[in-house]
PDB file of C-alpha atoms in Angstrom:
ATOM      1  CA  MET A   1      82.173  68.511 108.601  1.00 76.00           C
ATOM      2  CA  LYS A   2      80.531  71.456 110.318  1.00 86.00           C
ATOM      3  CA  PRO A   3      78.749  73.899 108.011  1.00 89.00           C
ATOM      4  CA  TYR A   4      80.254  77.306 107.348  1.00 93.00           C
ATOM      5  CA  CYS A   5      78.523  79.711 109.762  1.00 92.00           C
ATOM      6  CA  VAL A   6      80.988  82.561 110.304  1.00 92.00           C
ATOM      7  CA  PRO A   7      78.493  85.295 109.267  1.00 90.00           C
ATOM      8  CA  GLU A   8      76.007  84.074 111.875  1.00 92.00           C
ATOM      9  CA  LYS A   9      78.715  83.799 114.542  1.00 90.00           C
ATOM     10  CA  THR A  10      79.966  87.349 113.936  1.00 88.00           C
ATOM     11  CA  GLU A  11      76.531  88.957 113.703  1.00 85.00           C
ATOM     12  CA  LYS A  12      76.201  89.420 117.452  1.00 82.00           C
ATOM     13  CA  TYR A  13      79.421  91.464 117.420  1.00 80.00           C
ATOM     14  CA  THR A  14      78.860  93.437 114.224  1.00 75.00           C
ATOM     15  CA  GLY A  15      75.114  93.953 114.427  1.00 68.00           C
ATOM     16  CA  TYR A  16      74.917  96.651 117.092  1.00 66.00           C
ATOM     17  CA  ASP A  17      72.461  99.387 116.105  1.00 66.00           C
ATOM     18  CA  MET A  18      74.809 102.194 117.147  1.00 65.00           C
ATOM     19  CA  ILE A  19      77.580 100.919 114.905  1.00 66.00           C
ATOM     20  CA  ARG A  20      75.323 100.233 111.925  1.00 68.00           C
ATOM     21  CA  LYS A  21      73.517 103.570 112.279  1.00 68.00           C
ATOM     22  CA  HIS A  22      76.657 105.647 111.915  1.00 63.00           C
ATOM     23  CA  THR A  23      79.014 103.297 110.074  1.00 69.00           C
ATOM     24  CA  ASP A  24      78.884 101.171 106.950  1.00 71.00           C
ATOM     25  CA  VAL A  25      80.159  97.867 108.259  1.00 72.00           C
ATOM     26  CA  PRO A  26      82.365  96.266 105.574  1.00 77.00           C
ATOM     27  CA  ALA A  27      81.253  92.987 104.079  1.00 85.00           C
ATOM     28  CA  LEU A  28      83.001  89.915 105.406  1.00 90.00           C
ATOM     29  CA  PRO A  29      85.800  88.499 103.216  1.00 93.00           C
ATOM     30  CA  ASP A  30      83.591  85.519 102.479  1.00 95.00           C
ATOM     31  CA  ALA A  31      85.867  83.752 100.003  1.00 97.00           C
ATOM     32  CA  ARG A  32      88.909  83.788 102.291  1.00 98.00           C
ATOM     33  CA  LEU A  33      86.820  82.783 105.295  1.00 97.00           C
ATOM     34  CA  ARG A  34      85.228  79.867 103.442  1.00 97.00           C
ATOM     35  CA  LEU A  35      88.654  78.744 102.300  1.00 98.00           C
ATOM     36  CA  LEU A  36      89.979  78.887 105.860  1.00 98.00           C
ATOM     37  CA  HIS A  37      86.962  77.017 107.228  1.00 97.00           C
ATOM     38  CA  THR A  38      87.275  74.265 104.630  1.00 97.00           C
ATOM     39  CA  PHE A  39      90.964  73.685 105.339  1.00 98.00           C
ATOM     40  CA  LEU A  40      90.537  73.771 109.105  1.00 97.00           C
ATOM     41  CA  GLU A  41      87.705  71.251 108.834  1.00 97.00           C
ATOM     42  CA  ALA A  42      89.965  68.973 106.787  1.00 96.00           C
ATOM     43  CA  SER A  43      92.689  69.114 109.451  1.00 95.00           C
ATOM     44  CA  ASP A  44      92.893  68.026 113.067  1.00 93.00           C
ATOM     45  CA  LEU A  45      91.775  71.556 114.012  1.00 92.00           C
ATOM     46  CA  ALA A  46      88.138  71.029 113.035  1.00 94.00           C
ATOM     47  CA  ALA A  47      86.964  71.446 116.632  1.00 93.00           C
ATOM     48  CA  LYS A  48      88.235  75.030 116.621  1.00 94.00           C
ATOM     49  CA  SER A  49      87.251  76.046 113.090  1.00 95.00           C
ATOM     50  CA  GLU A  50      84.357  78.197 114.296  1.00 94.00           C
ATOM     51  CA  VAL A  51      86.336  80.227 116.823  1.00 94.00           C
ATOM     52  CA  TYR A  52      89.230  80.663 114.379  1.00 96.00           C
ATOM     53  CA  GLY A  53      86.861  81.769 111.632  1.00 96.00           C
ATOM     54  CA  THR A  54      85.009  84.175 113.916  1.00 95.00           C
ATOM     55  CA  VAL A  55      88.110  85.903 115.276  1.00 94.00           C
ATOM     56  CA  THR A  56      89.608  86.206 111.788  1.00 96.00           C
ATOM     57  CA  ALA A  57      86.391  87.724 110.464  1.00 94.00           C
ATOM     58  CA  LEU A  58      86.330  90.239 113.324  1.00 91.00           C
ATOM     59  CA  LEU A  59      89.976  91.141 112.815  1.00 92.00           C
ATOM     60  CA  GLN A  60      89.548  91.631 109.074  1.00 92.00           C
ATOM     61  CA  ASN A  61      86.416  93.698 109.672  1.00 88.00           C
ATOM     62  CA  GLY A  62      88.346  95.855 112.128  1.00 85.00           C
ATOM     63  CA  LEU A  63      91.152  96.418 109.620  1.00 87.00           C
ATOM     64  CA  ASP A  64      88.701  97.193 106.817  1.00 84.00           C
ATOM     65  CA  ILE A  65      86.629  99.601 108.866  1.00 81.00           C
ATOM     66  CA  HIS A  66      89.749 101.487 109.984  1.00 70.00           C
ATOM     67  CA  ASP A  67      90.656 101.864 106.300  1.00 70.00           C
ATOM     68  CA  ARG A  68      87.453 103.865 105.881  1.00 66.00           C
ATOM     69  CA  VAL A  69      88.352 106.457 108.502  1.00 60.00           C
ATOM     70  CA  GLU A  70      88.949 109.768 106.739  1.00 63.00           C
ATOM     71  CA  PRO A  71      90.799 112.782 108.159  1.00 60.00           C
ATOM     72  CA  GLY A  72      88.533 115.264 109.905  1.00 55.00           C
ATOM     73  CA  ASP A  73      88.744 118.948 110.767  1.00 55.00           C
ATOM     74  CA  ASP A  74      87.052 121.446 113.055  1.00 55.00           C
ATOM     75  CA  SER A  75      84.573 122.478 110.365  1.00 58.00           C
ATOM     76  CA  GLU A  76      83.002 119.057 109.824  1.00 60.00           C
ATOM     77  CA  GLU A  77      79.381 118.495 110.781  1.00 67.00           C
ATOM     78  CA  GLU A  78      78.543 116.612 113.952  1.00 63.00           C
ATOM     79  CA  GLU A  79      77.166 113.607 112.074  1.00 64.00           C
ATOM     80  CA  ALA A  80      80.368 113.251 110.032  1.00 64.00           C
ATOM     81  CA  MET A  81      82.503 113.558 113.152  1.00 63.00           C
ATOM     82  CA  ARG A  82      80.419 110.968 114.995  1.00 64.00           C
ATOM     83  CA  SER A  83      80.641 108.557 112.070  1.00 66.00           C
ATOM     84  CA  ARG A  84      84.416 108.951 111.909  1.00 61.00           C
ATOM     85  CA  GLN A  85      84.808 108.403 115.657  1.00 68.00           C
ATOM     86  CA  LEU A  86      82.570 105.342 115.622  1.00 69.00           C
ATOM     87  CA  LYS A  87      84.567 103.805 112.779  1.00 69.00           C
ATOM     88  CA  VAL A  88      87.674 104.024 114.953  1.00 68.00           C
ATOM     89  CA  LEU A  89      85.852 102.651 117.991  1.00 72.00           C
ATOM     90  CA  ALA A  90      84.159  99.865 116.020  1.00 70.00           C
ATOM     91  CA  GLY A  91      87.490  98.702 114.612  1.00 70.00           C
ATOM     92  CA  ASP A  92      89.006  98.728 118.085  1.00 77.00           C
ATOM     93  CA  TYR A  93      85.988  96.859 119.460  1.00 79.00           C
ATOM     94  CA  TYR A  94      86.325  94.080 116.900  1.00 79.00           C
ATOM     95  CA  SER A  95      90.017  93.755 117.726  1.00 79.00           C
ATOM     96  CA  SER A  96      89.283  93.515 121.443  1.00 83.00           C
ATOM     97  CA  ARG A  97      86.827  90.695 120.789  1.00 86.00           C
ATOM     98  CA  PHE A  98      89.586  88.864 118.918  1.00 85.00           C
ATOM     99  CA  TYR A  99      91.764  88.939 122.027  1.00 88.00           C
ATOM    100  CA  GLN A 100      88.886  87.923 124.276  1.00 90.00           C
ATOM    101  CA  LEU A 101      87.723  84.971 122.176  1.00 92.00           C
ATOM    102  CA  LEU A 102      91.185  83.512 121.593  1.00 92.00           C
ATOM    103  CA  ALA A 103      92.220  84.002 125.214  1.00 92.00           C
ATOM    104  CA  ALA A 104      89.036  82.272 126.379  1.00 91.00           C
ATOM    105  CA  ALA A 105      89.856  79.365 124.046  1.00 90.00           C
ATOM    106  CA  GLY A 106      93.378  79.163 125.448  1.00 91.00           C
ATOM    107  CA  GLU A 107      94.883  80.067 122.071  1.00 91.00           C
ATOM    108  CA  ILE A 108      97.576  82.443 123.304  1.00 92.00           C
ATOM    109  CA  GLY A 109      99.981  81.369 120.574  1.00 92.00           C
ATOM    110  CA  MET A 110      97.515  82.375 117.860  1.00 94.00           C
ATOM    111  CA  ILE A 111      97.088  85.787 119.463  1.00 93.00           C
ATOM    112  CA  ALA A 112     100.785  86.354 118.828  1.00 94.00           C
ATOM    113  CA  GLU A 113     100.657  84.948 115.275  1.00 95.00           C
ATOM    114  CA  LEU A 114      97.677  87.039 114.219  1.00 94.00           C
ATOM    115  CA  SER A 115      99.024  90.148 115.958  1.00 93.00           C
ATOM    116  CA  ARG A 116     102.199  89.855 113.881  1.00 95.00           C
ATOM    117  CA  ALA A 117     100.053  89.462 110.784  1.00 95.00           C
ATOM    118  CA  ILE A 118      98.121  92.641 111.633  1.00 93.00           C
ATOM    119  CA  ALA A 119     101.367  94.585 111.986  1.00 94.00           C
ATOM    120  CA  ASP A 120     102.536  93.260 108.603  1.00 96.00           C
ATOM    121  CA  VAL A 121      99.222  94.188 106.959  1.00 95.00           C
ATOM    122  CA  ASN A 122      99.334  97.756 108.268  1.00 92.00           C
ATOM    123  CA  ARG A 123     102.967  98.190 107.249  1.00 95.00           C
ATOM    124  CA  SER A 124     102.309  96.870 103.737  1.00 95.00           C
ATOM    125  CA  LYS A 125      99.285  99.126 103.315  1.00 92.00           C
ATOM    126  CA  MET A 126     101.272 102.175 104.356  1.00 91.00           C
ATOM    127  CA  GLU A 127     104.193 101.337 102.053  1.00 94.00           C
ATOM    128  CA  LEU A 128     101.856 100.841  99.088  1.00 92.00           C
ATOM    129  CA  TYR A 129      99.911 104.003  99.852  1.00 87.00           C
ATOM    130  CA  LEU A 130     103.067 106.111 100.119  1.00 90.00           C
ATOM    131  CA  ARG A 131     104.388 104.716  96.836  1.00 89.00           C
ATOM    132  CA  ILE A 132     101.188 105.645  95.056  1.00 85.00           C
ATOM    133  CA  GLN A 133     100.989 109.072  96.663  1.00 84.00           C
ATOM    134  CA  SER A 134     104.571 109.815  95.616  1.00 88.00           C
ATOM    135  CA  GLY A 135     103.794 109.035  91.978  1.00 85.00           C
ATOM    136  CA  GLN A 136     105.454 105.607  91.976  1.00 87.00           C
ATOM    137  CA  ALA A 137     102.292 103.565  91.592  1.00 83.00           C
ATOM    138  CA  PRO A 138     102.977 100.003  90.391  1.00 88.00           C
ATOM    139  CA  GLU A 139     101.547  98.788  87.107  1.00 89.00           C
ATOM    140  CA  LEU A 140      98.173  97.075  87.353  1.00 89.00           C
ATOM    141  CA  ARG A 141      99.442  93.495  87.505  1.00 92.00           C
ATOM    142  CA  GLU A 142     102.056  94.305  90.149  1.00 93.00           C
ATOM    143  CA  TYR A 143      99.500  96.315  92.091  1.00 93.00           C
ATOM    144  CA  LEU A 144      97.061  93.394  92.117  1.00 95.00           C
ATOM    145  CA  ASP A 145      99.798  91.093  93.414  1.00 96.00           C
ATOM    146  CA  GLU A 146     100.510  93.510  96.272  1.00 96.00           C
ATOM    147  CA  ALA A 147      96.833  94.044  97.064  1.00 95.00           C
ATOM    148  CA  ALA A 148      96.303  90.270  97.100  1.00 97.00           C
ATOM    149  CA  ALA A 149      99.281  89.788  99.422  1.00 97.00           C
ATOM    150  CA  ILE A 150      97.769  92.313 101.829  1.00 96.00           C
ATOM    151  CA  LYS A 151      94.445  90.450 101.762  1.00 97.00           C
ATOM    152  CA  ALA A 152      96.155  87.104 102.339  1.00 97.00           C
ATOM    153  CA  ARG A 153      98.561  88.145 105.103  1.00 97.00           C
ATOM    154  CA  LEU A 154      96.144  87.892 108.038  1.00 97.00           C
ATOM    155  CA  PHE A 155      95.082  84.409 106.915  1.00 98.00           C
ATOM    156  CA  GLU A 156      98.709  83.351 106.534  1.00 98.00           C
ATOM    157  CA  GLY A 157      98.791  83.434 110.323  1.00 96.00           C
ATOM    158  CA  PHE A 158      97.240  79.961 110.131  1.00 97.00           C
ATOM    159  CA  ASP A 159     100.189  78.504 108.209  1.00 97.00           C
ATOM    160  CA  VAL A 160     101.689  77.436 111.509  1.00 94.00           C
ATOM    161  CA  LEU A 161      98.572  75.412 112.359  1.00 94.00           C
ATOM    162  CA  LEU A 162      98.071  73.925 108.911  1.00 95.00           C
ATOM    163  CA  ASP A 163     101.686  72.813 108.725  1.00 88.00           C
ATOM    164  CA  GLY A 164     101.603  69.345 107.204  1.00 92.00           C
ATOM    165  CA  PRO A 165     100.278  67.701 104.036  1.00 95.00           C
ATOM    166  CA  LEU A 166      97.588  70.368 103.520  1.00 97.00           C
ATOM    167  CA  LEU A 167      99.928  73.361 103.787  1.00 97.00           C
ATOM    168  CA  PRO A 168     101.116  73.460 100.130  1.00 97.00           C
ATOM    169  CA  TYR A 169      97.510  73.409  98.898  1.00 98.00           C
ATOM    170  CA  TRP A 170      96.517  76.151 101.346  1.00 98.00           C
ATOM    171  CA  GLN A 171      99.488  78.295 100.342  1.00 98.00           C
ATOM    172  CA  THR A 172      98.612  77.860  96.676  1.00 98.00           C
ATOM    173  CA  LEU A 173      94.912  78.661  96.933  1.00 98.00           C
ATOM    174  CA  LEU A 174      95.043  81.594  99.368  1.00 98.00           C
ATOM    175  CA  PRO A 175      96.998  83.964  97.050  1.00 98.00           C
ATOM    176  CA  ILE A 176      94.734  83.117  94.106  1.00 98.00           C
ATOM    177  CA  VAL A 177      91.625  83.913  96.137  1.00 98.00           C
ATOM    178  CA  GLY A 178      93.293  87.164  97.196  1.00 97.00           C
ATOM    179  CA  LEU A 179      93.949  88.032  93.543  1.00 97.00           C
ATOM    180  CA  CYS A 180      90.328  87.365  92.623  1.00 97.00           C
ATOM    181  CA  GLU A 181      89.110  89.566  95.458  1.00 96.00           C
ATOM    182  CA  ALA A 182      91.560  92.334  94.537  1.00 95.00           C
ATOM    183  CA  VAL A 183      90.248  92.414  90.961  1.00 94.00           C
ATOM    184  CA  VAL A 184      86.640  92.429  92.176  1.00 94.00           C
ATOM    185  CA  ASP A 185      87.466  95.464  94.338  1.00 91.00           C
ATOM    186  CA  GLU A 186      88.933  97.259  91.316  1.00 89.00           C
ATOM    187  CA  LEU A 187      85.944  96.393  89.155  1.00 89.00           C
ATOM    188  CA  ALA A 188      83.552  97.749  91.775  1.00 86.00           C
ATOM    189  CA  ALA A 189      85.559 100.957  92.185  1.00 82.00           C
ATOM    190  CA  ALA A 190      85.780 101.436  88.407  1.00 78.00           C
ATOM    191  CA  GLU A 191      82.015 101.198  87.992  1.00 74.00           C
ATOM    192  CA  PRO A 192      80.761 104.565  86.623  1.00 66.00           C
ATOM    193  CA  GLY A 193      79.296 106.582  89.465  1.00 59.00           C
ATOM    194  CA  SER A 194      80.642 104.190  92.074  1.00 59.00           C
ATOM    195  CA  ALA A 195      81.641 105.524  95.478  1.00 54.00           C
ATOM    196  CA  GLY A 196      83.956 102.543  95.830  1.00 56.00           C
ATOM    197  CA  SER A 197      87.539 103.202  96.769  1.00 58.00           C
ATOM    198  CA  THR A 198      90.817 101.321  96.523  1.00 71.00           C
ATOM    199  CA  PHE A 199      94.425 102.451  96.736  1.00 67.00           C
ATOM    200  CA  ARG A 200      94.596 102.987  92.971  1.00 66.00           C
ATOM    201  CA  ARG A 201      91.183 104.582  92.647  1.00 60.00           C
ATOM    202  CA  ASP A 202      91.954 107.112  95.365  1.00 56.00           C
ATOM    203  CA  VAL A 203      94.574 108.737  93.145  1.00 52.00           C
ATOM    204  CA  GLU A 204      93.425 107.875  89.616  1.00 53.00           C
ATOM    205  CA  VAL A 205      90.545 108.870  87.392  1.00 40.00           C
ATOM    206  CA  GLN A 206      87.566 106.517  87.403  1.00 43.00           C
ATOM    207  CA  GLY A 207      88.230 103.470  85.242  1.00 46.00           C
ATOM    208  CA  THR A 208      87.374 103.561  81.575  1.00 49.00           C
ATOM    209  CA  ARG A 209      85.482 100.814  79.791  1.00 53.00           C
ATOM    210  CA  GLU A 210      88.806  99.550  78.480  1.00 53.00           C
ATOM    211  CA  SER A 211      90.283  99.212  81.986  1.00 81.00           C
ATOM    212  CA  ARG A 212      87.181  97.393  83.192  1.00 84.00           C
ATOM    213  CA  GLU A 213      87.490  95.007  80.266  1.00 88.00           C
ATOM    214  CA  THR A 214      91.119  94.393  81.224  1.00 90.00           C
ATOM    215  CA  LEU A 215      90.140  93.677  84.801  1.00 92.00           C
ATOM    216  CA  ALA A 216      87.412  91.281  83.697  1.00 93.00           C
ATOM    217  CA  VAL A 217      89.880  89.343  81.546  1.00 93.00           C
ATOM    218  CA  LEU A 218      92.302  89.110  84.469  1.00 95.00           C
ATOM    219  CA  LEU A 219      89.550  87.919  86.789  1.00 96.00           C
ATOM    220  CA  LEU A 220      88.615  85.168  84.348  1.00 96.00           C
ATOM    221  CA  GLU A 221      92.280  84.131  84.180  1.00 96.00           C
ATOM    222  CA  PHE A 222      92.593  83.982  87.968  1.00 97.00           C
ATOM    223  CA  THR A 223      89.260  82.175  88.252  1.00 97.00           C
ATOM    224  CA  GLU A 224      90.412  79.440  85.887  1.00 97.00           C
ATOM    225  CA  ARG A 225      93.515  78.963  88.034  1.00 97.00           C
ATOM    226  CA  LEU A 226      91.373  78.827  91.152  1.00 98.00           C
ATOM    227  CA  ASP A 227      89.015  76.280  89.625  1.00 97.00           C
ATOM    228  CA  SER A 228      91.909  74.103  88.496  1.00 97.00           C
ATOM    229  CA  GLU A 229      93.630  74.171  91.889  1.00 98.00           C
ATOM    230  CA  ILE A 230      90.398  73.368  93.734  1.00 97.00           C
ATOM    231  CA  LYS A 231      89.821  70.333  91.542  1.00 96.00           C
ATOM    232  CA  ALA A 232      93.379  69.173  92.301  1.00 97.00           C
ATOM    233  CA  LEU A 233      92.815  69.152  96.069  1.00 97.00           C
ATOM    234  CA  PRO A 234      93.207  65.856  97.934  1.00 96.00           C
ATOM    235  CA  GLY A 235      90.140  63.910  98.913  1.00 95.00           C
ATOM    236  CA  GLU A 236      90.136  64.985 102.563  1.00 95.00           C
ATOM    237  CA  VAL A 237      89.390  68.573 101.549  1.00 97.00           C
ATOM    238  CA  ASN A 238      85.754  69.290 100.717  1.00 96.00           C
ATOM    239  CA  ARG A 239      86.138  70.500  97.133  1.00 96.00           C
ATOM    240  CA  GLU A 240      82.383  70.860  96.727  1.00 95.00           C
ATOM    241  CA  ALA A 241      82.416  73.600  99.367  1.00 95.00           C
ATOM    242  CA  LEU A 242      84.983  75.608  97.378  1.00 96.00           C
ATOM    243  CA  LEU A 243      83.878  75.194  93.758  1.00 93.00           C
ATOM    244  CA  PRO A 244      81.076  77.789  94.189  1.00 93.00           C
ATOM    245  CA  LEU A 245      83.786  80.380  94.907  1.00 94.00           C
ATOM    246  CA  ALA A 246      85.170  79.968  91.410  1.00 94.00           C
ATOM    247  CA  ALA A 247      81.645  80.160  89.984  1.00 95.00           C
ATOM    248  CA  ARG A 248      80.954  83.420  91.822  1.00 95.00           C
ATOM    249  CA  PHE A 249      84.190  85.031  90.647  1.00 96.00           C
ATOM    250  CA  ARG A 250      83.523  83.879  87.077  1.00 95.00           C
ATOM    251  CA  ASN A 251      80.085  85.458  87.256  1.00 94.00           C
ATOM    252  CA  ALA A 252      81.616  88.691  88.557  1.00 92.00           C
ATOM    253  CA  ALA A 253      83.974  88.767  85.582  1.00 91.00           C
ATOM    254  CA  GLU A 254      81.129  88.223  83.145  1.00 88.00           C
ATOM    255  CA  ILE A 255      78.945  90.983  84.560  1.00 84.00           C
ATOM    256  CA  LYS A 256      81.917  93.156  85.648  1.00 68.00           C
ATOM    257  CA  GLY A 257      80.199  93.685  88.959  1.00 48.00           C
ATOM    258  CA  GLU A 258      80.163  92.599  92.555  1.00 48.00           C
ATOM    259  CA  VAL A 259      80.324  89.080  93.960  1.00 48.00           C
ATOM    260  CA  ASN A 260      77.131  88.198  95.790  1.00 43.00           C
ATOM    261  CA  GLY A 261      76.819  85.351  98.231  1.00 44.00           C
TER     262      GLY A 261
END
């Protein structure tokens, strides 16, 4: 099994000085990428796990960086305008690399699958945002389910390739990882003094201690489910590569902070 090296593979695309000088490049969705890598390595697609992981990381980075683009106006300072423009260009650049890398690998079918996933992600984000802005925000648990579904949708583009004995396990674990990540986002945004932002935090008052306690309890619940499902994986899947994910989420729940790793 090849080691997980998506961060190193994407660095040459995300590490440009111009982009990093004017833009905060979002962190890679490490948990989802590790999950994808582990399942691809356990399938007959192991030879292409690196290119699939790299293009998915770039696509997710492009989506995340576009989420950070704020409306501008004629009165904004030059530095703010340049940062906003570079966020748009950086997201577009990452997307173009996705097309280039998959086309070079002859994976035209996956270009179509992942392009459909991107359209679904953007539509779901807009629908959720409009609901919240119109005062119809879902309750916390429903919101987390929707946020997790948005996180998982791009990775669901690989269902067609993982079709077979591993598919039910993949489709079980991916939503749970998305839930864990969604709660971690909320915990980070609810941190007093945090500049973090999520759909809910954009329109609500910063989280109270009680809400952070609620989120921590939910994260522990989801982490236990994740740990249990990982341990139930068949032997061909490298469970040892995934168990640290549960440990990191459990640690995040205990300290009510960010996942490092």
